[in-house]
Coordinates of C-alpha atoms in Angstrom, one line a residue:
X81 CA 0.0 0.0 0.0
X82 CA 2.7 2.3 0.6
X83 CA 4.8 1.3 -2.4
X84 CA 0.9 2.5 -4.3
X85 CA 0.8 5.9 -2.5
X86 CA 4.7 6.8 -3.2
X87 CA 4.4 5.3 -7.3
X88 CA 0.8 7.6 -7.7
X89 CA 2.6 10.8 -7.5
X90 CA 5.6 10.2 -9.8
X91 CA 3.5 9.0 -11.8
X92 CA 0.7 12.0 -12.3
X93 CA 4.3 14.0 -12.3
X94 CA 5.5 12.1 -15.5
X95 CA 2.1 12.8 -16.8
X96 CA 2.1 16.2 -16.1
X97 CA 5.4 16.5 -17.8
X98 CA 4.4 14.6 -20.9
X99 CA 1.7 16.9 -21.2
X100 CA 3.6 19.8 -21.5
X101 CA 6.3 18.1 -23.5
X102 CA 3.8 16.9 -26.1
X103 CA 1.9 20.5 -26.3
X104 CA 5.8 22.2 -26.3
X105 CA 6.6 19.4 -29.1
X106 CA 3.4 20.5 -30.9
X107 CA 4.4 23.9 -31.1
X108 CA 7.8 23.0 -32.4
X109 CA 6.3 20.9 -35.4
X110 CA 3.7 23.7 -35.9
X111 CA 6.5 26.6 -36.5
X112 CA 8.9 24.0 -38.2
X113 CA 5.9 22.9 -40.8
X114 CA 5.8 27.0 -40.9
X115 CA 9.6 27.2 -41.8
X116 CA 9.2 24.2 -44.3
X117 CA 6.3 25.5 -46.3
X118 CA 7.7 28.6 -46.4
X119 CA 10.5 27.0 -48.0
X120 CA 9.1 24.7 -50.0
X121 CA 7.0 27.0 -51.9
X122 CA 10.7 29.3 -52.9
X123 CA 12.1 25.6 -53.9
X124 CA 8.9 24.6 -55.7
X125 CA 8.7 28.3 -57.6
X126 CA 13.0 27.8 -58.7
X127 CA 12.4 23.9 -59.5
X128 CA 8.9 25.4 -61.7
X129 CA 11.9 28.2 -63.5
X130 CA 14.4 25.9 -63.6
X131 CA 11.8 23.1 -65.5
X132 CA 10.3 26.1 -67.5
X133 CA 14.0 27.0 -68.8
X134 CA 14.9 23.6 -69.6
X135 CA 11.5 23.1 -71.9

């Protein structure tokens, strides 16, 4: 019973913390996808002139 009661709060700790992992992961993915969009449009235009110069 007392191994129960010790586990129970380390456990709603590493739940806590994987909560605010997972929403700080989130926002990391959400600005990255940002950066890559942002990019991949300027590579997808030069590859479009590069295609359009070639033909």
């Amino acid at each position: 019973m007392v191994q129960i009661t010790h586990h129970f709060p380390v456990q709603l700790l590493s739940f806590q913390h994987f909560y605010q992992l997972s929403h700080l992961l989130d926002f990391l993915l959400a600005y990255k996808w940002r950066i890559i969009c942002k990019y991949y449009r300027k590579i997808l235009q030069t590859i479009l002139m590069i295609v359009t110069l070639i033909c």
